[in-house]
mmCIF file with all atom_site columns, C-alpha atoms in Angstrom:
data_model
loop_
_atom_site.group_PDB
_atom_site.id
_atom_site.type_symbol
_atom_site.label_atom_id
_atom_site.label_alt_id
_atom_site.label_comp_id
_atom_site.label_asym_id
_atom_site.label_entity_id
_atom_site.label_seq_id
_atom_site.pdbx_PDB_ins_code
_atom_site.Cartn_x
_atom_site.Cartn_y
_atom_site.Cartn_z
_atom_site.occupancy
_atom_site.B_iso_or_equiv
_atom_site.pdbx_formal_charge
_atom_site.auth_seq_id
_atom_site.auth_comp_id
_atom_site.auth_asym_id
_atom_site.auth_atom_id
_atom_site.pdbx_PDB_model_num
ATOM 1   C CA . LEU A 1 1   ? -164.713 16.265  -12.371 1.00 0.00 ? 1494 LEU A CA 1
ATOM 2   C CA . ALA A 1 2   ? -161.785 15.110  -10.315 1.00 0.00 ? 1495 ALA A CA 1
ATOM 3   C CA . ARG A 1 3   ? -162.492 13.297  -7.071  1.00 0.00 ? 1496 ARG A CA 1
ATOM 4   C CA . SER A 1 4   ? -160.712 15.985  -5.059  1.00 0.00 ? 1497 SER A CA 1
ATOM 5   C CA . GLN A 1 5   ? -162.886 18.679  -6.642  1.00 0.00 ? 1498 GLN A CA 1
ATOM 6   C CA . ILE A 1 6   ? -166.064 16.697  -5.890  1.00 0.00 ? 1499 ILE A CA 1
ATOM 7   C CA . GLU A 1 7   ? -164.946 16.138  -2.317  1.00 0.00 ? 1500 GLU A CA 1
ATOM 8   C CA . LYS A 1 8   ? -164.143 19.824  -1.865  1.00 0.00 ? 1501 LYS A CA 1
ATOM 9   C CA . GLU A 1 9   ? -167.460 21.037  -3.302  1.00 0.00 ? 1502 GLU A CA 1
ATOM 10  C CA . LEU A 1 10  ? -169.514 18.467  -1.415  1.00 0.00 ? 1503 LEU A CA 1
ATOM 11  C CA . THR A 1 11  ? -167.766 19.224  1.874   1.00 0.00 ? 1504 THR A CA 1
ATOM 12  C CA . MET A 1 12  ? -168.343 22.962  1.395   1.00 0.00 ? 1505 MET A CA 1
ATOM 13  C CA . LEU A 1 13  ? -172.014 22.387  0.601   1.00 0.00 ? 1506 LEU A CA 1
ATOM 14  C CA . VAL A 1 14  ? -172.578 20.134  3.597   1.00 0.00 ? 1507 VAL A CA 1
ATOM 15  C CA . SER A 1 15  ? -170.625 22.357  5.976   1.00 0.00 ? 1508 SER A CA 1
ATOM 16  C CA . SER A 1 16  ? -172.711 25.364  4.952   1.00 0.00 ? 1509 SER A CA 1
ATOM 17  C CA . MET A 1 17  ? -175.936 23.530  5.865   1.00 0.00 ? 1510 MET A CA 1
ATOM 18  C CA . ALA A 1 18  ? -174.834 21.305  8.742   1.00 0.00 ? 1511 ALA A CA 1
ATOM 19  C CA . PRO A 1 19  ? -171.269 21.551  10.062  1.00 0.00 ? 1512 PRO A CA 1
ATOM 20  C CA . ALA A 1 20  ? -171.990 18.615  12.386  1.00 0.00 ? 1513 ALA A CA 1
ATOM 21  C CA . ALA A 1 21  ? -172.045 16.284  9.360   1.00 0.00 ? 1514 ALA A CA 1
ATOM 22  C CA . ILE A 1 22  ? -168.365 16.832  8.571   1.00 0.00 ? 1515 ILE A CA 1
ATOM 23  C CA . PRO A 1 23  ? -166.181 13.979  9.887   1.00 0.00 ? 1516 PRO A CA 1
ATOM 24  C CA . GLY A 1 24  ? -163.894 15.100  12.689  1.00 0.00 ? 1517 GLY A CA 1
ATOM 25  C CA . ASN A 1 25  ? -166.094 18.015  13.700  1.00 0.00 ? 1518 ASN A CA 1
ATOM 26  C CA . ILE A 1 26  ? -166.068 18.437  17.476  1.00 0.00 ? 1519 ILE A CA 1
ATOM 27  C CA . ASN A 1 27  ? -169.546 19.968  17.771  1.00 0.00 ? 1520 ASN A CA 1
ATOM 28  C CA . THR A 1 28  ? -171.742 17.077  16.551  1.00 0.00 ? 1521 THR A CA 1
ATOM 29  C CA . GLU A 1 29  ? -175.049 18.450  17.854  1.00 0.00 ? 1522 GLU A CA 1
ATOM 30  C CA . ALA A 1 30  ? -174.909 21.938  16.361  1.00 0.00 ? 1523 ALA A CA 1
ATOM 31  C CA . GLY A 1 31  ? -178.128 22.862  14.598  1.00 0.00 ? 1524 GLY A CA 1
ATOM 32  C CA . SER A 1 32  ? -179.149 19.410  13.450  1.00 0.00 ? 1525 SER A CA 1
ATOM 33  C CA . SER A 1 33  ? -182.736 19.895  14.625  1.00 0.00 ? 1526 SER A CA 1
ATOM 34  C CA . LYS A 1 34  ? -183.089 23.347  13.034  1.00 0.00 ? 1527 LYS A CA 1
ATOM 35  C CA . LEU A 1 35  ? -182.803 22.200  9.433   1.00 0.00 ? 1528 LEU A CA 1
ATOM 36  C CA . THR A 1 36  ? -185.633 22.892  7.029   1.00 0.00 ? 1529 THR A CA 1
ATOM 37  C CA . GLN A 1 37  ? -187.096 20.022  5.049   1.00 0.00 ? 1530 GLN A CA 1
ATOM 38  C CA . VAL A 1 38  ? -185.386 21.263  1.893   1.00 0.00 ? 1531 VAL A CA 1
ATOM 39  C CA . GLU A 1 39  ? -182.011 21.301  3.658   1.00 0.00 ? 1532 GLU A CA 1
ATOM 40  C CA . GLN A 1 40  ? -182.664 17.799  4.957   1.00 0.00 ? 1533 GLN A CA 1
ATOM 41  C CA . ASP A 1 41  ? -183.435 16.652  1.405   1.00 0.00 ? 1534 ASP A CA 1
ATOM 42  C CA . ARG A 1 42  ? -180.213 18.249  0.175   1.00 0.00 ? 1535 ARG A CA 1
ATOM 43  C CA . LEU A 1 43  ? -178.192 16.575  2.924   1.00 0.00 ? 1536 LEU A CA 1
ATOM 44  C CA . ALA A 1 44  ? -179.760 13.225  2.068   1.00 0.00 ? 1537 ALA A CA 1
ATOM 45  C CA . GLU A 1 45  ? -178.839 13.773  -1.588  1.00 0.00 ? 1538 GLU A CA 1
ATOM 46  C CA . ALA A 1 46  ? -175.330 14.777  -0.535  1.00 0.00 ? 1539 ALA A CA 1
ATOM 47  C CA . SER A 1 47  ? -175.024 11.545  1.434   1.00 0.00 ? 1540 SER A CA 1
ATOM 48  C CA . ARG A 1 48  ? -175.918 9.543   -1.678  1.00 0.00 ? 1541 ARG A CA 1
ATOM 49  C CA . ILE A 1 49  ? -173.363 11.450  -3.759  1.00 0.00 ? 1542 ILE A CA 1
ATOM 50  C CA . ALA A 1 50  ? -170.720 11.019  -1.053  1.00 0.00 ? 1543 ALA A CA 1
ATOM 51  C CA . LEU A 1 51  ? -171.440 7.308   -0.981  1.00 0.00 ? 1544 LEU A CA 1
ATOM 52  C CA . LYS A 1 52  ? -171.181 7.122   -4.765  1.00 0.00 ? 1545 LYS A CA 1
ATOM 53  C CA . HIS A 1 53  ? -167.695 8.647   -4.569  1.00 0.00 ? 1546 HIS A CA 1
ATOM 54  C CA . SER A 1 54  ? -166.602 6.493   -1.584  1.00 0.00 ? 1547 SER A CA 1
ATOM 55  C CA . MET A 1 55  ? -166.636 9.293   0.986   1.00 0.00 ? 1548 MET A CA 1
ATOM 56  C CA . LEU A 1 56  ? -168.069 7.073   3.706   1.00 0.00 ? 1549 LEU A CA 1
ATOM 57  C CA . GLY A 1 57  ? -167.376 9.422   6.617   1.00 0.00 ? 1550 GLY A CA 1
ATOM 58  C CA . LEU A 1 58  ? -169.227 12.293  4.987   1.00 0.00 ? 1551 LEU A CA 1
ATOM 59  C CA . ALA A 1 59  ? -172.138 10.025  4.050   1.00 0.00 ? 1552 ALA A CA 1
ATOM 60  C CA . GLU A 1 60  ? -172.394 8.755   7.643   1.00 0.00 ? 1553 GLU A CA 1
ATOM 61  C CA . GLY A 1 61  ? -172.305 12.308  8.976   1.00 0.00 ? 1554 GLY A CA 1
ATOM 62  C CA . CYS A 1 62  ? -175.084 13.468  6.667   1.00 0.00 ? 1555 CYS A CA 1
ATOM 63  C CA . VAL A 1 63  ? -177.251 10.497  7.614   1.00 0.00 ? 1556 VAL A CA 1
ATOM 64  C CA . ARG A 1 64  ? -176.619 11.118  11.312  1.00 0.00 ? 1557 ARG A CA 1
ATOM 65  C CA . VAL A 1 65  ? -177.652 14.773  11.040  1.00 0.00 ? 1558 VAL A CA 1
ATOM 66  C CA . VAL A 1 66  ? -180.788 14.064  9.013   1.00 0.00 ? 1559 VAL A CA 1
ATOM 67  C CA . THR A 1 67  ? -181.964 11.267  11.307  1.00 0.00 ? 1560 THR A CA 1
ATOM 68  C CA . LYS A 1 68  ? -181.562 13.511  14.374  1.00 0.00 ? 1561 LYS A CA 1
ATOM 69  C CA . ALA A 1 69  ? -183.479 16.374  12.764  1.00 0.00 ? 1562 ALA A CA 1
ATOM 70  C CA . ARG A 1 70  ? -187.080 17.056  13.705  1.00 0.00 ? 1563 ARG A CA 1
ATOM 71  C CA . ASN A 1 71  ? -189.886 16.933  11.141  1.00 0.00 ? 1564 ASN A CA 1
ATOM 72  C CA . SER A 1 72  ? -187.852 15.114  8.513   1.00 0.00 ? 1565 SER A CA 1
ATOM 73  C CA . SER A 1 73  ? -189.337 14.902  5.067   1.00 0.00 ? 1566 SER A CA 1
ATOM 74  C CA . LEU A 1 74  ? -190.299 11.477  3.811   1.00 0.00 ? 1567 LEU A CA 1
ATOM 75  C CA . ARG A 1 75  ? -187.869 11.780  0.910   1.00 0.00 ? 1568 ARG A CA 1
ATOM 76  C CA . ALA A 1 76  ? -184.939 12.499  3.233   1.00 0.00 ? 1569 ALA A CA 1
ATOM 77  C CA . LYS A 1 77  ? -185.874 9.588   5.501   1.00 0.00 ? 1570 LYS A CA 1
ATOM 78  C CA . ILE A 1 78  ? -186.054 7.138   2.611   1.00 0.00 ? 1571 ILE A CA 1
ATOM 79  C CA . TRP A 1 79  ? -182.757 8.282   1.095   1.00 0.00 ? 1572 TRP A CA 1
ATOM 80  C CA . CYS A 1 80  ? -181.104 8.034   4.495   1.00 0.00 ? 1573 CYS A CA 1
ATOM 81  C CA . GLU A 1 81  ? -182.380 4.494   4.950   1.00 0.00 ? 1574 GLU A CA 1
ATOM 82  C CA . TYR A 1 82  ? -180.962 3.564   1.536   1.00 0.00 ? 1575 TYR A CA 1
ATOM 83  C CA . THR A 1 83  ? -177.657 5.169   2.468   1.00 0.00 ? 1576 THR A CA 1
ATOM 84  C CA . LYS A 1 84  ? -177.569 3.332   5.816   1.00 0.00 ? 1577 LYS A CA 1
ATOM 85  C CA . ALA A 1 85  ? -178.115 0.021   4.021   1.00 0.00 ? 1578 ALA A CA 1
ATOM 86  C CA . GLU A 1 86  ? -175.335 0.710   1.533   1.00 0.00 ? 1579 GLU A CA 1
ATOM 87  C CA . LEU A 1 87  ? -172.993 1.829   4.302   1.00 0.00 ? 1580 LEU A CA 1
ATOM 88  C CA . MET A 1 88  ? -173.635 -1.439  6.116   1.00 0.00 ? 1581 MET A CA 1
ATOM 89  C CA . LEU A 1 89  ? -172.664 -3.336  2.979   1.00 0.00 ? 1582 LEU A CA 1
ATOM 90  C CA . ARG A 1 90  ? -169.506 -1.324  2.357   1.00 0.00 ? 1583 ARG A CA 1
ATOM 91  C CA . LYS A 1 91  ? -168.100 -1.630  5.860   1.00 0.00 ? 1584 LYS A CA 1
ATOM 92  C CA . ASP A 1 92  ? -165.178 -3.992  6.203   1.00 0.00 ? 1585 ASP A CA 1
ATOM 93  C CA . ASP A 1 93  ? -165.727 -7.551  7.311   1.00 0.00 ? 1586 ASP A CA 1
ATOM 94  C CA . LYS A 1 94  ? -164.681 -8.543  10.777  1.00 0.00 ? 1587 LYS A CA 1
ATOM 95  C CA . GLU A 1 95  ? -161.482 -10.530 10.837  1.00 0.00 ? 1588 GLU A CA 1
ATOM 96  C CA . VAL A 1 96  ? -161.678 -11.506 14.510  1.00 0.00 ? 1589 VAL A CA 1
ATOM 97  C CA . ASP A 1 97  ? -164.576 -12.876 16.540  1.00 0.00 ? 1590 ASP A CA 1
ATOM 98  C CA . LYS A 1 98  ? -165.227 -10.597 19.526  1.00 0.00 ? 1591 LYS A CA 1
ATOM 99  C CA . LYS A 1 99  ? -166.240 -13.434 21.829  1.00 0.00 ? 1592 LYS A CA 1
ATOM 100 C CA . THR A 1 100 ? -163.381 -15.834 21.206  1.00 0.00 ? 1593 THR A CA 1
ATOM 101 C CA . GLY A 1 101 ? -160.684 -13.488 19.937  1.00 0.00 ? 1594 GLY A CA 1
ATOM 102 C CA . MET A 1 102 ? -159.884 -15.936 17.134  1.00 0.00 ? 1595 MET A CA 1
ATOM 103 C CA . ARG A 1 103 ? -159.739 -15.203 13.419  1.00 0.00 ? 1596 ARG A CA 1
ATOM 104 C CA . LEU A 1 104 ? -162.804 -16.131 11.416  1.00 0.00 ? 1597 LEU A CA 1
ATOM 105 C CA . ASN A 1 105 ? -162.592 -18.906 8.850   1.00 0.00 ? 1598 ASN A CA 1
ATOM 106 C CA . PRO A 1 106 ? -164.029 -18.382 5.339   1.00 0.00 ? 1599 PRO A CA 1
ATOM 107 C CA . VAL A 1 107 ? -167.319 -20.103 6.178   1.00 0.00 ? 1600 VAL A CA 1
ATOM 108 C CA . GLN A 1 108 ? -167.869 -17.844 9.191   1.00 0.00 ? 1601 GLN A CA 1
ATOM 109 C CA . LYS A 1 109 ? -167.010 -14.768 7.124   1.00 0.00 ? 1602 LYS A CA 1
ATOM 110 C CA . ARG A 1 110 ? -169.479 -15.816 4.447   1.00 0.00 ? 1603 ARG A CA 1
ATOM 111 C CA . SER A 1 111 ? -172.242 -16.407 7.003   1.00 0.00 ? 1604 SER A CA 1
ATOM 112 C CA . LEU A 1 112 ? -171.636 -12.977 8.592   1.00 0.00 ? 1605 LEU A CA 1
ATOM 113 C CA . ASN A 1 113 ? -171.718 -11.413 5.146   1.00 0.00 ? 1606 ASN A CA 1
ATOM 114 C CA . ILE A 1 114 ? -175.066 -13.090 4.400   1.00 0.00 ? 1607 ILE A CA 1
ATOM 115 C CA . GLU A 1 115 ? -176.472 -11.939 7.752   1.00 0.00 ? 1608 GLU A CA 1
ATOM 116 C CA . ARG A 1 116 ? -175.361 -8.377  7.049   1.00 0.00 ? 1609 ARG A CA 1
ATOM 117 C CA . ARG A 1 117 ? -176.953 -8.466  3.596   1.00 0.00 ? 1610 ARG A CA 1
ATOM 118 C CA . LEU A 1 118 ? -180.207 -9.753  5.079   1.00 0.00 ? 1611 LEU A CA 1
ATOM 119 C CA . GLU A 1 119 ? -180.202 -6.877  7.573   1.00 0.00 ? 1612 GLU A CA 1
ATOM 120 C CA . CYS A 1 120 ? -179.706 -4.445  4.694   1.00 0.00 ? 1613 CYS A CA 1
ATOM 121 C CA . LEU A 1 121 ? -182.609 -5.980  2.789   1.00 0.00 ? 1614 LEU A CA 1
ATOM 122 C CA . LYS A 1 122 ? -184.826 -5.665  5.862   1.00 0.00 ? 1615 LYS A CA 1
ATOM 123 C CA . LEU A 1 123 ? -183.804 -2.023  6.201   1.00 0.00 ? 1616 LEU A CA 1
ATOM 124 C CA . LEU A 1 124 ? -184.619 -1.361  2.538   1.00 0.00 ? 1617 LEU A CA 1
ATOM 125 C CA . ASP A 1 125 ? -187.924 -3.200  2.857   1.00 0.00 ? 1618 ASP A CA 1
ATOM 126 C CA . ARG A 1 126 ? -188.954 -1.017  5.807   1.00 0.00 ? 1619 ARG A CA 1
ATOM 127 C CA . ALA A 1 127 ? -187.956 2.102   3.859   1.00 0.00 ? 1620 ALA A CA 1
ATOM 128 C CA . MET A 1 128 ? -190.111 1.126   0.895   1.00 0.00 ? 1621 MET A CA 1
ATOM 129 C CA . ILE A 1 129 ? -193.238 0.499   2.956   1.00 0.00 ? 1622 ILE A CA 1
#
């Protein structure tokens, strides 16, 4: 399938279950706690598929909705933790240090990248336990 078709179908599926998960939606709290466990599982699966096809905004929205929902299923929680870890890895590196306002040199970038990867491993480790 074409990427545009996947994006269209996935967005329609997610918007039918949880409109708050769609990026740019004004009402971010609508119905996130009223989802059934099956819907939460489907949203978690949708976040993984969105991540696979580089739809980071949709993946973040699905994770946000599932984590705010009450009585989440264990499967949805674990998939969301995996998605959070992958999202952390895919986010762009910082080019400028917030404290100094100066650009980072390659060694600093590499150390930040290693720190971020360690955080992702810790997140995955907690999800597996």
